[in-house]
Short mmCIF file of C-alpha atoms and ligand atoms in Angstrom, two decimals:
data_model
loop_
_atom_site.label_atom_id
_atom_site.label_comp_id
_atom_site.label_asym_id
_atom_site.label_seq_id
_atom_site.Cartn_x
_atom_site.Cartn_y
_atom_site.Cartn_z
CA UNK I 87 -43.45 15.11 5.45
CA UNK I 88 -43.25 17.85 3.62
CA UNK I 89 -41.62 21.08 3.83
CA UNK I 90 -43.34 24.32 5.50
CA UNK I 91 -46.22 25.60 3.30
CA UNK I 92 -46.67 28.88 2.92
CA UNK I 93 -50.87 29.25 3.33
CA UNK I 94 -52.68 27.35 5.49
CA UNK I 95 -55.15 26.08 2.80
CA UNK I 96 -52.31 24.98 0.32
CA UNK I 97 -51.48 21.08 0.61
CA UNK I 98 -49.33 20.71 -2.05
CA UNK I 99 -46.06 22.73 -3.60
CA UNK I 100 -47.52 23.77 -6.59
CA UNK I 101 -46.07 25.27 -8.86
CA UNK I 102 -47.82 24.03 -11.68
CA UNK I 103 -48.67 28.08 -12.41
CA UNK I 104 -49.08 31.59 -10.64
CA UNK I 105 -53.26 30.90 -11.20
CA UNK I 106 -53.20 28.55 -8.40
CA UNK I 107 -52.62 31.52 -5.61
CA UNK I 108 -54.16 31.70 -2.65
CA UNK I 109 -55.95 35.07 -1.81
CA UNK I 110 -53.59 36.92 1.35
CA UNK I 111 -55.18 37.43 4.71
CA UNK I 112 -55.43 40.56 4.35
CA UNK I 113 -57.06 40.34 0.97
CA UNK I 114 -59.71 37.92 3.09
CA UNK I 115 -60.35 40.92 5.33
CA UNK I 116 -60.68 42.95 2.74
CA UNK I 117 -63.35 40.94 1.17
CA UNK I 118 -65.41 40.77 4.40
CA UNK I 119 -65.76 44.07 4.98
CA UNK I 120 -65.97 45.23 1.18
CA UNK I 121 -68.51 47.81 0.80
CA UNK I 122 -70.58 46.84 -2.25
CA UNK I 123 -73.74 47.26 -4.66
CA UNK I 124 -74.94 46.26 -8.19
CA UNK I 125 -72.02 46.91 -10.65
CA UNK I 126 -74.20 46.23 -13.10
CA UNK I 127 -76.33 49.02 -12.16
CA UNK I 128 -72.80 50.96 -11.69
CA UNK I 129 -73.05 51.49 -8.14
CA UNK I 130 -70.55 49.27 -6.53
CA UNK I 131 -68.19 51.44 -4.98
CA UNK I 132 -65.55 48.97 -4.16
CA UNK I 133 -65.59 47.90 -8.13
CA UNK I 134 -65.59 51.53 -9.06
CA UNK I 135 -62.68 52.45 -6.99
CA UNK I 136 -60.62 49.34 -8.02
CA UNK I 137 -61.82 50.37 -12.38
CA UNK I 138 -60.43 53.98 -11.55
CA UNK I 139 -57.17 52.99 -9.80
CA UNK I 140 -56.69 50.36 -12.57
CA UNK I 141 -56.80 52.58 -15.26
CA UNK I 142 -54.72 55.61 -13.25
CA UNK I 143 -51.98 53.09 -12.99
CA UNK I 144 -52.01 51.39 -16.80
CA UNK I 145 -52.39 55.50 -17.93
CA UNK I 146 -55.40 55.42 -19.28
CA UNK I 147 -59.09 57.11 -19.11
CA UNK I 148 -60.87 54.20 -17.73
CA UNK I 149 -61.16 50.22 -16.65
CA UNK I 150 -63.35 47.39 -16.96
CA UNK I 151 -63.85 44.53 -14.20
CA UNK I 152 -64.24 41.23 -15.80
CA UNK I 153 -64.02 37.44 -14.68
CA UNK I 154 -60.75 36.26 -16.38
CA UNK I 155 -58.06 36.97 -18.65
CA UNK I 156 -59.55 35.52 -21.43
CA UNK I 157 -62.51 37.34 -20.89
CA UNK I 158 -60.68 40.53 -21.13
CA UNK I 159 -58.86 39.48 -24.11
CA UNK I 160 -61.77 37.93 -25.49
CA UNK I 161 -64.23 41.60 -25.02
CA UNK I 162 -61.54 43.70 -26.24
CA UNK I 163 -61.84 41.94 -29.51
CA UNK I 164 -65.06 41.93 -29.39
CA UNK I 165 -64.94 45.92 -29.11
CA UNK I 166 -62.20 46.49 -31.43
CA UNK I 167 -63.40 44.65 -34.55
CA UNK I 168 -66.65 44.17 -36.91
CA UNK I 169 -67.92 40.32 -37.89
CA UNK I 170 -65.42 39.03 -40.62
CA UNK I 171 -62.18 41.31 -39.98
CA UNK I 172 -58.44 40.00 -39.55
CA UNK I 173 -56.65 39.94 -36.55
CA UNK I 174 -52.92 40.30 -36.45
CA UNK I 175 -51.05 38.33 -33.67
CA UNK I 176 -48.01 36.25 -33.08
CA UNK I 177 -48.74 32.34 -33.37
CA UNK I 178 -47.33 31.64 -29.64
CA UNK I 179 -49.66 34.05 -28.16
CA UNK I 180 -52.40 32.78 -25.35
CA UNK I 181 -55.05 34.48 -27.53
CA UNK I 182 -54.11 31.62 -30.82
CA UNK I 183 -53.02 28.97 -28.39
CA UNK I 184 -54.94 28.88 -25.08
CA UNK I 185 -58.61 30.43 -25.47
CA UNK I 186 -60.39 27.92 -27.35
CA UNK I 187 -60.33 29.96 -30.51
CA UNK I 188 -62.96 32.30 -29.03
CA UNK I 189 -62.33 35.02 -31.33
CA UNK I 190 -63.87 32.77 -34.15
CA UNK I 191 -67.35 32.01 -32.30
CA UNK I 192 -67.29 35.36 -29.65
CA UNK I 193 -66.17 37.97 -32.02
CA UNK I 194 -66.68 36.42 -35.75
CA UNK I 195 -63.07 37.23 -36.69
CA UNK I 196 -59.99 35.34 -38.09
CA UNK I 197 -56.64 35.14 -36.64
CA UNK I 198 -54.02 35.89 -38.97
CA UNK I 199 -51.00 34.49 -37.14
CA UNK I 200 -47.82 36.38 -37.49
CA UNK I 201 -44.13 33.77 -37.34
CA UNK I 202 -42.83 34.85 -33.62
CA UNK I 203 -40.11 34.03 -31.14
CA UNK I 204 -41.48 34.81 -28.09
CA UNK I 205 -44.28 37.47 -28.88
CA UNK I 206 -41.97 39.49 -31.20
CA UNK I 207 -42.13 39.69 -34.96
CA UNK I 208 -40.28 41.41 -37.53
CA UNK I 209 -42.66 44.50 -37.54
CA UNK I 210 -41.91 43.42 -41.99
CA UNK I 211 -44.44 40.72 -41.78
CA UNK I 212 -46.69 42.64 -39.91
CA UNK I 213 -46.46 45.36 -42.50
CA UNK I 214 -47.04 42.80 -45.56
CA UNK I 215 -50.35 41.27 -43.57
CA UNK I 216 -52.19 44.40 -43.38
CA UNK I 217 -54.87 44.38 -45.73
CA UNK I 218 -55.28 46.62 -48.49
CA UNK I 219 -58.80 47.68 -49.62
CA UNK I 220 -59.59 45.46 -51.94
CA UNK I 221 -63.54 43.72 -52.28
CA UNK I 222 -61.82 40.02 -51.78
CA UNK I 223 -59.86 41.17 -48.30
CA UNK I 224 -61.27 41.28 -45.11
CA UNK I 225 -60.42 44.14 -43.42
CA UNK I 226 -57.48 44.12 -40.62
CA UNK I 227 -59.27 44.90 -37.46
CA UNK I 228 -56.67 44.88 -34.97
CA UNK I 229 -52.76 43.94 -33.99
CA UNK I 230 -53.24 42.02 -30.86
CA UNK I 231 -49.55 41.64 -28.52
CA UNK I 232 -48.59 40.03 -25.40
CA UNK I 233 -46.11 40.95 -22.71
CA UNK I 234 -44.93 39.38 -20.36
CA UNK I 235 -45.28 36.71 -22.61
CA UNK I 236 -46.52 33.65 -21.61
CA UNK I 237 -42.84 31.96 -22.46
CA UNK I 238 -41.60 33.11 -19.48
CA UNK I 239 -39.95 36.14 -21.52
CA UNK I 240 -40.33 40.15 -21.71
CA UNK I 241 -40.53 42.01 -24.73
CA UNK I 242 -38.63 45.56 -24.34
CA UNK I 243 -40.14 48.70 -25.35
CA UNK I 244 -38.22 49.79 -27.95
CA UNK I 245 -39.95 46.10 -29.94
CA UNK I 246 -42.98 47.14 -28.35
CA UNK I 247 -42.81 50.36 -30.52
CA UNK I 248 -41.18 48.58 -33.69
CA UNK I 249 -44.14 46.01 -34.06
CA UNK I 250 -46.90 48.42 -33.40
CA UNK I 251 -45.78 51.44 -35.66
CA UNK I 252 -47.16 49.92 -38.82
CA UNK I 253 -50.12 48.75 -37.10
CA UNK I 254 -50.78 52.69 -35.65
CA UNK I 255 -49.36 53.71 -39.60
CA UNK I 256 -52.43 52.30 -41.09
CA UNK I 257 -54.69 53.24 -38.77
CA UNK I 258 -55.79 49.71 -36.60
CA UNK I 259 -55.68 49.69 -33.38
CA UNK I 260 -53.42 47.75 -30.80
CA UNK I 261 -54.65 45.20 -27.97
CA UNK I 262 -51.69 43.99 -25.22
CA UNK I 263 -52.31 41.13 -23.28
CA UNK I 264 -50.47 42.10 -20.11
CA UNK I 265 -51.80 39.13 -18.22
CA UNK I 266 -48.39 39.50 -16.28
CA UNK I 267 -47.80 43.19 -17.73
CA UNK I 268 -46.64 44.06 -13.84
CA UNK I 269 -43.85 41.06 -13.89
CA UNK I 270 -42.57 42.92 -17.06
CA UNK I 271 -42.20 46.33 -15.72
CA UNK I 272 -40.14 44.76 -12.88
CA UNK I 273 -37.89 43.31 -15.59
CA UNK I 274 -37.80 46.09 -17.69
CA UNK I 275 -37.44 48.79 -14.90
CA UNK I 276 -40.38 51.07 -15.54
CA UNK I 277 -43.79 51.81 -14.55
CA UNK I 278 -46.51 49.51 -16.41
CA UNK I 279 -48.20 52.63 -18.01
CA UNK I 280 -44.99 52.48 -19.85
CA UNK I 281 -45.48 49.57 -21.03
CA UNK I 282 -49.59 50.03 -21.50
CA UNK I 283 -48.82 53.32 -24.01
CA UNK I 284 -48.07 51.19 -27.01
CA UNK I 285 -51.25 49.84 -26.93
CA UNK I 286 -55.13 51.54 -27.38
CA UNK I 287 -56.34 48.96 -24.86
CA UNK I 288 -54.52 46.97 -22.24
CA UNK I 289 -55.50 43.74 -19.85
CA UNK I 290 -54.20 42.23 -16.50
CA UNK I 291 -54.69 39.71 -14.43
CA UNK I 292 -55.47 39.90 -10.56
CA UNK I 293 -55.49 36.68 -10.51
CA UNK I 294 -51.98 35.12 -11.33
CA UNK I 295 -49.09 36.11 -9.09
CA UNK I 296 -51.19 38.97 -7.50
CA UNK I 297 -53.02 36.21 -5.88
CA UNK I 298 -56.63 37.44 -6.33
CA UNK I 299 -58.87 34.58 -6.54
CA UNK I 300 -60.97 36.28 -9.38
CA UNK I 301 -60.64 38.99 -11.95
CA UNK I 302 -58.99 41.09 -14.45
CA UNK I 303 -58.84 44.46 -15.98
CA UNK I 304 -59.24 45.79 -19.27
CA UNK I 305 -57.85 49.06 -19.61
CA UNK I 306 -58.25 51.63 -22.49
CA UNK I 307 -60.39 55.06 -23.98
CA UNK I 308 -63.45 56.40 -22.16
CA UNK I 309 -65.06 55.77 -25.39
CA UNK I 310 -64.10 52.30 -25.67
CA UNK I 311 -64.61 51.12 -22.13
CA UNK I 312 -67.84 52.54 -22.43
CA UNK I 313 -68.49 49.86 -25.28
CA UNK I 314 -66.63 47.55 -23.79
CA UNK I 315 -69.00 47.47 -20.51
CA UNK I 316 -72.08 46.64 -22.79
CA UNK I 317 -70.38 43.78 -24.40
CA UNK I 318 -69.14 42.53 -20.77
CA UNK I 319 -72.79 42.66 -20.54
CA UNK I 320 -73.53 40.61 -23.71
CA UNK I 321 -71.05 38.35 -22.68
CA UNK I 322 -72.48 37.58 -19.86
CA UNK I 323 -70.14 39.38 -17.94
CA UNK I 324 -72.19 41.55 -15.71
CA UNK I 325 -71.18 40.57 -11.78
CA UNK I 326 -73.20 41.66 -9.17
CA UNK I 327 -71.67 42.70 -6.10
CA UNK I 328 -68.37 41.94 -7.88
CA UNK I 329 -67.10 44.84 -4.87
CA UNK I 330 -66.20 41.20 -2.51
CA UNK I 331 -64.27 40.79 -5.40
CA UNK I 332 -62.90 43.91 -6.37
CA UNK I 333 -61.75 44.52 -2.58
CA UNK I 334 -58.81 41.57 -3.22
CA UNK I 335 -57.74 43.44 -6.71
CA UNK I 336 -57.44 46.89 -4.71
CA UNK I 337 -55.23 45.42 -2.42
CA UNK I 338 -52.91 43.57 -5.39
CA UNK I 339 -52.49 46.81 -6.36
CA UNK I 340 -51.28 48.25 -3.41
CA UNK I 341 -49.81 45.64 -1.66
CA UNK I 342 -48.80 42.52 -4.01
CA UNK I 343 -47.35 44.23 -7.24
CA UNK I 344 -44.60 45.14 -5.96
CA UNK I 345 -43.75 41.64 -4.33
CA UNK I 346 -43.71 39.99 -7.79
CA UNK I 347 -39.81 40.35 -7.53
CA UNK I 348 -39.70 38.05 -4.96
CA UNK I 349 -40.91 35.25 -6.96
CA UNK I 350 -38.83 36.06 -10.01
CA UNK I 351 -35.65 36.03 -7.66
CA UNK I 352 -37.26 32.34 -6.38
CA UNK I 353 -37.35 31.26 -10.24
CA UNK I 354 -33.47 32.11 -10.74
CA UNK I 355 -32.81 30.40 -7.55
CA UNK I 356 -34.79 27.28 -8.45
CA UNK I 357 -33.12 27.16 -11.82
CA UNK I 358 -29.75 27.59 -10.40
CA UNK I 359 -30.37 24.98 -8.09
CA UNK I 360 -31.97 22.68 -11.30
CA UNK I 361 -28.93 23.15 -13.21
CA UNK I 362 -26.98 20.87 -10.96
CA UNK I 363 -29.40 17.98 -12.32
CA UNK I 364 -27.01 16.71 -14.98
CA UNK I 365 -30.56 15.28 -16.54
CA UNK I 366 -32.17 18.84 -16.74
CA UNK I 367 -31.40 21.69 -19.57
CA UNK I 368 -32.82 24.90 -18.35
CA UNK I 369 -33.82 27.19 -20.50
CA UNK I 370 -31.88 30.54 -19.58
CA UNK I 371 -33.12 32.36 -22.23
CA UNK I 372 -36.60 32.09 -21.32
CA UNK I 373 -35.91 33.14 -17.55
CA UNK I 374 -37.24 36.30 -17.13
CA UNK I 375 -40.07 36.83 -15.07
CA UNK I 376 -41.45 33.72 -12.50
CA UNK I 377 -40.91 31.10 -15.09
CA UNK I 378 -38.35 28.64 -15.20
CA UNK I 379 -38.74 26.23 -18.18
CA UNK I 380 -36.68 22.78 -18.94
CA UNK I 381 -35.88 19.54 -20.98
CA UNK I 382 -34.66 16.66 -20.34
CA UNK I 383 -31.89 14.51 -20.97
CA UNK I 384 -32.08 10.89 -20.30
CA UNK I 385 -32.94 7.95 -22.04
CA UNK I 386 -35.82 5.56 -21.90
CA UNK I 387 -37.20 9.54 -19.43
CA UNK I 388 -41.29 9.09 -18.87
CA UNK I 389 -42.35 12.76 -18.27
CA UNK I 390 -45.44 11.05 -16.31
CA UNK I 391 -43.37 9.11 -14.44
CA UNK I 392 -41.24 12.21 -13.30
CA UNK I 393 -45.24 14.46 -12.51
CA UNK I 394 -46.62 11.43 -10.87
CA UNK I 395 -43.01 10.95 -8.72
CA UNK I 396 -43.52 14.77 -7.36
CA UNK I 397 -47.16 14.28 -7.24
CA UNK I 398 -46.45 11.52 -4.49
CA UNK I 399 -44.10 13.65 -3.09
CA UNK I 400 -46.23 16.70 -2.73
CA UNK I 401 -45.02 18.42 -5.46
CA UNK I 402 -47.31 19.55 -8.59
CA UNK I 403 -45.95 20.34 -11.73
CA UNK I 404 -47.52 20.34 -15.43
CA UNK I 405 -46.71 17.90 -18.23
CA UNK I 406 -44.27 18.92 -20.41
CA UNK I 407 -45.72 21.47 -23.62
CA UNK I 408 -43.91 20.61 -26.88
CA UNK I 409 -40.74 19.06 -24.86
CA UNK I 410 -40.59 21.59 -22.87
CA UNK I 411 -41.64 21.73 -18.74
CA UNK I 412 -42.35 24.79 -16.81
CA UNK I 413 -42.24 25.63 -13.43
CA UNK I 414 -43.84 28.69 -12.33
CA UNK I 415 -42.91 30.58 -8.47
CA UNK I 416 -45.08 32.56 -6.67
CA UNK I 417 -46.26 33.91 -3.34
CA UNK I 418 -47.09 30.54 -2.02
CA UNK I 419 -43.63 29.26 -2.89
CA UNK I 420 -40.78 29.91 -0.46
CA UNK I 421 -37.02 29.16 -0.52
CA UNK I 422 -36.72 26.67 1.30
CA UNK I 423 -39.99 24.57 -0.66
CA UNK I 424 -37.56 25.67 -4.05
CA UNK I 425 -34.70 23.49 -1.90
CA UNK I 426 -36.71 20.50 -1.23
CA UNK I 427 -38.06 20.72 -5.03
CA UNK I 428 -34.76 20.06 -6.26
CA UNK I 429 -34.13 17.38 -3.51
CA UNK I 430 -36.98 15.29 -4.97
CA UNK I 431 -35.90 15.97 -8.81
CA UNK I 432 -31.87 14.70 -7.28
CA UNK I 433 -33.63 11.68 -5.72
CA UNK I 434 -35.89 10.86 -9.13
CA UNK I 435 -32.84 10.82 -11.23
CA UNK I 436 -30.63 9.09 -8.94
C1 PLP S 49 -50.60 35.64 -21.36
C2 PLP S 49 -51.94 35.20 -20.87
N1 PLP S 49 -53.03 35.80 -21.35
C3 PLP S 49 -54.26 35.46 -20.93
C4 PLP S 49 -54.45 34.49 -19.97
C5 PLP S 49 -55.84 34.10 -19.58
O1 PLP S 49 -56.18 34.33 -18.26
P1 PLP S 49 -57.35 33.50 -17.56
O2 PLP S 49 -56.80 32.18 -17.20
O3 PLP S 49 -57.72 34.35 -16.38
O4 PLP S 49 -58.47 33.39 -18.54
C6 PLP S 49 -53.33 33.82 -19.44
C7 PLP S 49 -53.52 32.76 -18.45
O5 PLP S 49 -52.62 32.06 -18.04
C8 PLP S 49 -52.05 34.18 -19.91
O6 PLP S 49 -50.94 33.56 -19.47
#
């Protein structure tokens, strides 16, 4: 009934986000026949060799292993800042919108939201929010950023460099959630490191379009890692032989990174091919990376009806986020799944 699927587990055409990859064969075999220990005791050599490689290719000292994104972002903080300091960070980030306002019960610290448009401010606002010392002020622990950012869009480096001056000016440090940092340096045409130097400490994900089925990186200092490791540990972070694990991240690096071009040349296509729904607005100016984000245009239009009308065609998309739907590509998503996608959407608002 439905078109070819790309991996023999998958059922469905989802592209409801990149999360929902499916580890690679290879990344299966790799897993197998991982050679592992105790990370906890340090001597996993499959998590040690993926923590070194990580942190060769973001440019700096070392690397952490930890569960999820939001545990990365969520430990950085934690490392960064003391009980009662400020964050910085732009109000559309995943850090304000999408992890349960962890900072608050994980780290003790408030989120001073910065006015955005897709992860960049005016670097003016950032420079009127830092604290001064004064005994009523808490004290401005950290400028937290995001890129790609979770809008589909890339910020360059030269804003990269803008927003964080200040921030490096008054001496507090910078976090970058590069959840998707490796589907920005496709877009911007450089290395991630390049991308990782305007920040002290840096996260990915393994598992979004590098189709790991667990993990992520934080990436900074010696120094800080070294902190960072015991408050993985508080956190509850500490995996055992995390090397079954780590063997799918080594081969994202090597093998799936550069891939992640693929699926942003499937997102153009699917958007072109959406655009000839008189019903459906894309949003060009969000479609950067593997996103492809829409409204749409019809009266009496029940966004349910539309996700349960895929659904039962064997297509899974997300509700709609303030008006807005997003589609997201990736490795299980092939052309010809993109043209049978739009077929359904044709047929819906026929
Ligand atoms: C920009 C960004 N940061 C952090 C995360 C959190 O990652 P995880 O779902 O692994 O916690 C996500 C997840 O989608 C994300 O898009």
């Amino acid at each position: 009934m439905f078109t070819q699927i790309n991996h023999k587990h998958q059922k469905h055409i989802d592209l409801r986000s990149d999360t929902v990859t499916l580890p690679t064969d290879e990344m299966l075999d790799a897993m197998r026949l991982a050679d592992v220990g105790d990370d906890v005791y340090g001597d996993d050599p499959t998590v040690n060799r993926l923590e070194k490689e990580s942190a060769l290719v973001m440019g700096k000292e070392a690397a952490l292993f930890v569960p999820s994104g939001t545990f990365a972002n969520q430990v950085a903080i934690l490392t960064h800042t003391f009980r009662g300091d400020e964050i910085l960070v732009p109000e559309s980030n995943h850090i304000v919108q999408h992890e349960v306002g962890s900072a608050a019960v994980i780290s003790s610290v408030q989120l001073r939201t910065l006015p955005d448009l897709y992860g960049v401010v005016d670097p003016g606002y950032i420079r009127l929010r830092i604290r001064e010392k004064d005994i009523h002020y808490p004290r401005t622990g950290l400028l937290a950023l995001e890129n790609a950012h979770s809008s589909g869009t890339v910020v360059s480096l030269e804003n990269l460099d803008i927003m964080t001056e200040p921030a490096y000016k008054a001496g507090i440090p910078v976090h970058l959630d590069g959840a998707r940092i490796f589907n920005a340096a496709h877009v911007l045409g450089v290395e991630a490191s390049q991308i990782a130097r305007c920040a002290d400490s840096v996260m990915f994900c393994l598992s979004k379009g590098l189709c790991c089925p667990v993990g992520s990186i934080l990436a900074g200092r010696a120094s800080f890692i070294e902190r960072a490791r015991k408050m993985r540990k508080l956190m509850g972070g500490g995996m055992r032989q995390a090397g079954y694990l780590a063997a799918a991240g080594l081969v994202a690096l090597h093998k799936m990174v550069k891939r992640l071009s693929e699926d942003h040349e499937n997102a153009r296509y699917l958007a072109q091919l959406l655009d000839s729904v008189r019903e459906i607005e894309v949003h060009h100016e969000q479609l950067k990376i593997n996103m492809v984000f829409f409204s749409v245009y019809q009266q009496n239009f029940s966004p349910s009806k539309l996700v349960d009308y895929l659904l039962s065609h064997g297509v899974k998309i997300n509700p709609p986020m303030d008006g807005s739907f997003r589609l997201v590509t990736h490795n299980g998503i092939q052309r010809e799944n993109i043209q049978y996608v739009h077929a359904i959407f044709k047929e819906f608002f026929f």
